[in-house]
Short mmCIF file of C-alpha atoms in Angstrom, two decimals:
data_model
loop_
_atom_site.label_atom_id
_atom_site.label_comp_id
_atom_site.label_asym_id
_atom_site.label_seq_id
_atom_site.Cartn_x
_atom_site.Cartn_y
_atom_site.Cartn_z
CA MET A 18 20.03 32.81 99.67
CA ASN A 19 16.75 32.11 97.90
CA PHE A 20 16.21 29.16 95.56
CA ILE A 21 14.42 29.65 92.26
CA GLY A 22 12.53 26.46 91.47
CA ASP A 23 13.56 23.19 93.09
CA GLU A 24 16.59 23.28 95.39
CA PRO A 25 19.60 22.20 93.30
CA ASN A 26 21.90 19.30 94.05
CA THR A 27 24.48 20.98 96.29
CA ILE A 28 27.41 18.77 95.25
CA GLU A 29 26.76 18.64 91.49
CA PRO A 30 29.87 19.97 89.67
CA LEU A 31 29.51 23.52 88.35
CA TRP A 32 31.93 24.94 85.78
CA ARG A 33 32.87 28.47 84.79
CA TYR A 34 34.96 28.90 81.64
CA PHE A 35 37.15 32.00 81.29
CA LYS A 36 39.68 33.77 79.20
CA THR A 37 42.95 33.39 81.10
CA GLU A 38 43.26 37.03 82.12
CA ARG A 39 39.86 36.89 83.80
CA LEU A 40 40.85 33.94 85.95
CA ILE A 41 44.11 35.66 86.88
CA ASP A 42 42.12 38.74 87.88
CA PHE A 43 39.78 36.58 89.99
CA LEU A 44 42.69 34.83 91.73
CA ASN A 45 44.22 38.22 92.53
CA THR A 46 41.09 40.05 93.63
CA GLY A 47 38.57 37.37 94.64
CA GLU A 48 35.97 39.24 92.57
CA LEU A 49 33.71 37.63 89.97
CA TYR A 50 31.83 39.70 87.42
CA PHE A 51 28.02 39.46 87.49
CA ALA A 52 26.69 40.76 84.18
CA SER A 53 23.57 42.85 83.79
CA ALA A 54 20.85 40.76 82.16
CA ARG A 55 20.78 43.44 79.48
CA GLU A 56 24.31 42.48 78.45
CA PHE A 57 23.41 38.98 77.28
CA ASN A 58 23.49 38.40 73.53
CA ASP A 59 20.51 36.03 73.74
CA LYS A 60 17.55 37.95 72.31
CA PHE A 61 15.21 35.42 73.98
CA GLU A 62 16.44 36.29 77.50
CA GLY A 63 13.33 36.61 79.67
CA ALA A 64 10.90 35.81 76.86
CA VAL A 65 7.55 34.31 77.87
CA ALA A 66 6.66 33.08 74.37
CA ILE A 67 8.06 32.83 70.85
CA VAL A 68 5.88 33.78 67.91
CA SER A 69 6.70 31.99 64.67
CA SER A 70 8.08 34.14 61.86
CA GLU A 71 5.72 32.28 59.51
CA TYR A 72 2.71 34.12 60.89
CA LYS A 73 1.69 37.72 61.36
CA THR A 74 2.77 39.17 64.67
CA ASP A 75 0.36 38.30 67.44
CA PRO A 76 -1.29 41.62 68.42
CA ARG A 77 -0.70 40.80 72.09
CA TYR A 78 3.01 41.32 71.44
CA ALA A 79 2.82 44.22 68.98
CA GLU A 80 3.80 46.71 71.69
CA LEU A 81 5.35 46.40 75.13
CA ASP A 82 2.68 46.58 77.80
CA GLY A 83 3.35 47.83 81.31
CA THR A 84 4.64 44.49 82.47
CA GLU A 85 7.09 44.21 79.58
CA LYS A 86 8.43 47.70 80.20
CA ALA A 87 8.87 46.84 83.86
CA PHE A 88 10.75 43.69 82.89
CA GLU A 89 13.13 45.69 80.70
CA GLU A 90 13.97 47.74 83.80
CA LEU A 91 14.36 44.56 85.84
CA LYS A 92 16.93 43.31 83.30
CA ARG A 93 18.98 46.41 84.06
CA LEU A 94 18.62 45.85 87.80
CA THR A 95 19.41 42.11 87.81
CA LYS A 96 23.03 40.99 87.78
CA VAL A 97 23.76 37.37 86.91
CA SER A 98 26.63 34.87 87.03
CA CYS A 99 26.19 31.85 84.73
CA TRP A 100 27.67 28.39 85.31
CA HIS A 101 27.59 25.07 83.45
CA ARG A 102 26.29 21.93 85.18
CA SER A 103 28.25 18.84 84.18
CA LEU A 104 30.19 15.89 85.57
CA TYR A 105 32.82 16.44 82.88
CA GLU A 106 34.51 19.24 80.98
CA SER A 107 32.77 20.40 77.79
CA ASP A 108 34.46 20.91 74.43
CA ALA A 109 31.67 23.30 73.42
CA MET A 110 32.18 25.42 76.54
CA TRP A 111 35.95 25.54 75.97
CA GLN A 112 35.31 26.79 72.45
CA LEU A 113 32.60 29.34 73.25
CA TYR A 114 33.65 30.83 76.57
CA ALA A 115 37.35 30.09 77.05
CA ASP A 116 38.93 31.87 74.10
CA GLU A 117 38.56 28.93 71.70
CA TRP A 118 40.26 26.34 73.95
CA LYS A 119 43.04 28.79 74.97
CA GLY A 120 41.46 29.71 78.31
CA VAL A 121 40.85 28.09 81.67
CA ALA A 122 37.94 26.79 83.75
CA ILE A 123 37.18 26.52 87.44
CA GLN A 124 35.09 23.76 88.96
CA THR A 125 33.01 24.12 92.12
CA ASN A 126 29.56 23.21 93.50
CA LEU A 127 26.71 24.94 95.30
CA ASP A 128 28.00 24.00 98.75
CA LYS A 129 31.28 25.75 97.96
CA ILE A 130 29.47 28.77 96.53
CA LYS A 131 27.45 29.11 99.74
CA LYS A 132 30.61 28.91 101.83
CA SER A 133 32.72 31.26 99.72
CA ILE A 134 30.45 34.09 98.56
CA LYS A 135 30.72 37.31 100.55
CA PRO A 136 27.74 39.49 101.48
CA PHE A 137 27.25 42.04 98.71
CA ARG A 138 26.27 45.61 99.51
CA LEU A 139 25.95 48.08 96.68
CA ASN A 140 25.98 50.78 99.33
CA PRO A 141 27.59 50.03 102.71
CA LYS A 142 24.85 52.00 104.47
CA TYR A 143 22.26 49.37 103.60
CA ALA A 144 21.76 45.67 104.24
CA GLU A 145 23.28 43.06 101.96
CA GLU A 146 21.51 42.48 98.66
CA ASN A 147 19.34 39.42 98.20
CA LEU A 148 20.91 36.44 96.42
CA CYS A 149 18.93 34.02 94.21
CA VAL A 150 20.27 30.73 92.86
CA GLY A 151 18.90 27.85 90.84
CA ASN A 152 19.10 25.64 87.79
CA VAL A 153 17.70 27.11 84.60
CA LYS A 154 14.54 25.31 83.49
CA TYR A 155 14.10 24.82 79.75
CA VAL A 156 10.60 25.09 78.30
CA ASP A 157 9.18 25.11 74.77
CA LEU A 158 8.17 28.74 74.32
CA THR A 159 6.55 28.00 70.97
CA LYS A 160 3.87 25.88 72.65
CA GLY A 161 2.53 28.29 75.22
CA LYS A 162 3.11 31.40 77.29
CA LEU A 163 5.36 31.23 80.35
CA LYS A 164 3.53 32.19 83.54
CA VAL A 165 6.08 32.85 86.26
CA SER A 166 7.13 35.89 88.29
CA MET A 167 9.37 38.43 86.59
CA ILE A 168 12.44 37.42 88.61
CA GLU A 169 11.82 33.75 87.78
CA ARG A 170 12.05 34.54 84.08
CA PHE A 171 15.83 34.68 84.45
CA TRP A 172 15.76 31.00 85.40
CA HIS A 173 13.66 29.90 82.39
CA LYS A 174 14.87 29.56 78.81
CA HIS A 175 13.68 28.13 75.52
CA THR A 176 14.38 24.42 74.93
CA ALA A 177 16.76 25.29 72.08
CA PHE A 178 19.27 26.28 74.78
CA ASP A 179 19.02 23.19 76.97
CA TRP A 180 22.50 22.06 75.89
CA GLU A 181 23.85 24.87 78.11
CA LYS A 182 22.72 23.05 81.30
CA GLU A 183 22.90 26.35 83.07
CA PHE A 184 23.01 27.22 86.76
CA ARG A 185 22.62 30.87 87.71
CA ILE A 186 23.46 33.08 90.65
CA GLY A 187 21.53 36.34 90.56
CA ILE A 188 21.39 39.55 92.56
CA SER A 189 18.40 41.85 92.17
CA LEU A 190 19.10 45.53 92.87
CA ARG A 191 15.47 46.63 92.57
CA LEU A 192 15.13 47.49 96.25
CA ALA A 193 18.48 49.28 96.24
CA GLU A 194 17.21 51.58 93.49
CA GLU A 195 13.99 52.19 95.41
CA PHE A 196 16.16 53.40 98.31
CA GLY A 197 17.89 55.84 95.97
CA VAL A 198 21.13 53.95 95.38
CA ASP A 199 22.70 54.50 91.96
CA ILE A 200 22.70 51.24 89.99
CA PRO A 201 25.53 50.45 87.53
CA GLU A 202 24.24 50.17 83.98
CA HIS A 203 26.43 47.13 83.39
CA GLY A 204 27.69 44.50 85.79
CA ILE A 205 28.96 44.37 89.35
CA LYS A 206 31.84 42.55 91.00
CA VAL A 207 31.05 40.18 93.84
CA LYS A 208 33.68 38.95 96.26
CA PHE A 209 34.38 35.29 97.01
CA GLU A 210 36.87 33.49 99.20
CA VAL A 211 38.95 32.00 96.39
CA THR A 212 40.25 28.96 98.25
CA ASP A 213 36.75 28.04 99.45
CA LEU A 214 35.17 28.40 96.01
CA ILE A 215 37.65 26.61 93.75
CA GLU A 216 37.66 22.82 93.77
CA ARG A 217 39.76 22.46 90.61
CA ILE A 218 41.36 24.72 88.01
CA HIS A 219 41.40 23.21 84.53
CA LEU A 220 43.92 24.42 81.95
CA GLY A 221 42.54 24.65 78.41
CA PRO A 222 43.82 22.27 75.74
CA PHE A 223 45.41 25.07 73.67
CA LEU A 224 46.61 27.22 76.57
CA SER A 225 50.09 28.60 75.94
CA ASP A 226 53.04 27.48 78.05
CA THR A 227 53.43 31.07 79.24
CA ASP A 228 49.84 31.21 80.50
CA ILE A 229 50.13 27.76 82.06
CA GLU A 230 53.12 29.00 84.04
CA LYS A 231 51.25 32.16 85.11
CA VAL A 232 48.22 30.20 86.35
CA ARG A 233 50.30 27.54 88.12
CA LYS A 234 52.48 30.15 89.84
CA LEU A 235 49.49 32.17 91.05
CA ALA A 236 47.65 29.06 92.22
CA ILE A 237 50.70 28.05 94.26
CA GLU A 238 50.82 31.54 95.80
CA LYS A 239 47.17 31.16 96.82
CA GLY A 240 47.82 27.73 98.35
CA ILE A 241 45.85 25.80 95.74
CA GLY A 242 48.63 24.67 93.44
CA ASP A 243 47.60 21.05 93.95
CA ARG A 244 44.16 21.80 92.45
CA VAL A 245 45.41 22.54 88.92
CA ASP A 246 44.65 20.01 86.16
CA ILE A 247 45.32 19.89 82.43
CA SER A 248 42.32 19.40 80.14
CA SER A 249 41.77 15.83 79.01
CA LEU A 250 41.47 17.27 75.48
CA LYS A 251 45.19 18.01 75.55
CA GLY A 252 45.90 14.27 75.64
CA THR A 253 47.14 12.29 72.62
CA PRO A 254 44.48 10.19 70.87
CA ARG A 255 45.30 6.52 70.22
CA TYR A 256 43.65 4.52 67.47
CA THR A 257 45.19 1.09 67.97
#
């Protein structure tokens, strides 16, 4: 496991917000989806600078040079799992990533990720693929040009996104392709030991009773029924 940037706090809480069916699939299979960096909606993913729309396009960015074309290929070859760093649950994350408060979230930390993640081999004939982890660093891309390695770009974002407080796990399949292994255009599924990864399961504030029962039942079957909590946002507000 390689660290990008400074080594993160290994016990800082990390959150992953899901639609309910995705958590159920993870509990059943132990597999988490790592998306291709090309799948992200963020058009600034991997950008080294942002040119203001008020000015003519800087000629340095008029066409992709060799490095930019290589980075586009690296986006295809890099698979990423994104987590939220926070001591507490996030209303924004519930809304954006957990089916508008009707989903679920799991809480873990880097120590538990290290313990639970299984070696990933795209092809069983070859050695396990290299794993990179680290906190995303937020920089003002309007002020200068980012000068980091191509793989490090995935751990740098524009300051407008610093509210995400993101932690990333990434797997680069560049060497696998060089050895002739076919690379999936989209994501990959990486195995974890479920009971070692999950510290808590949090039930969304608008999760249906049916889905609550499904998650609780499956958690009990996996021996982690005592780790299920209900979101604090489901509580009743008091004003006096």
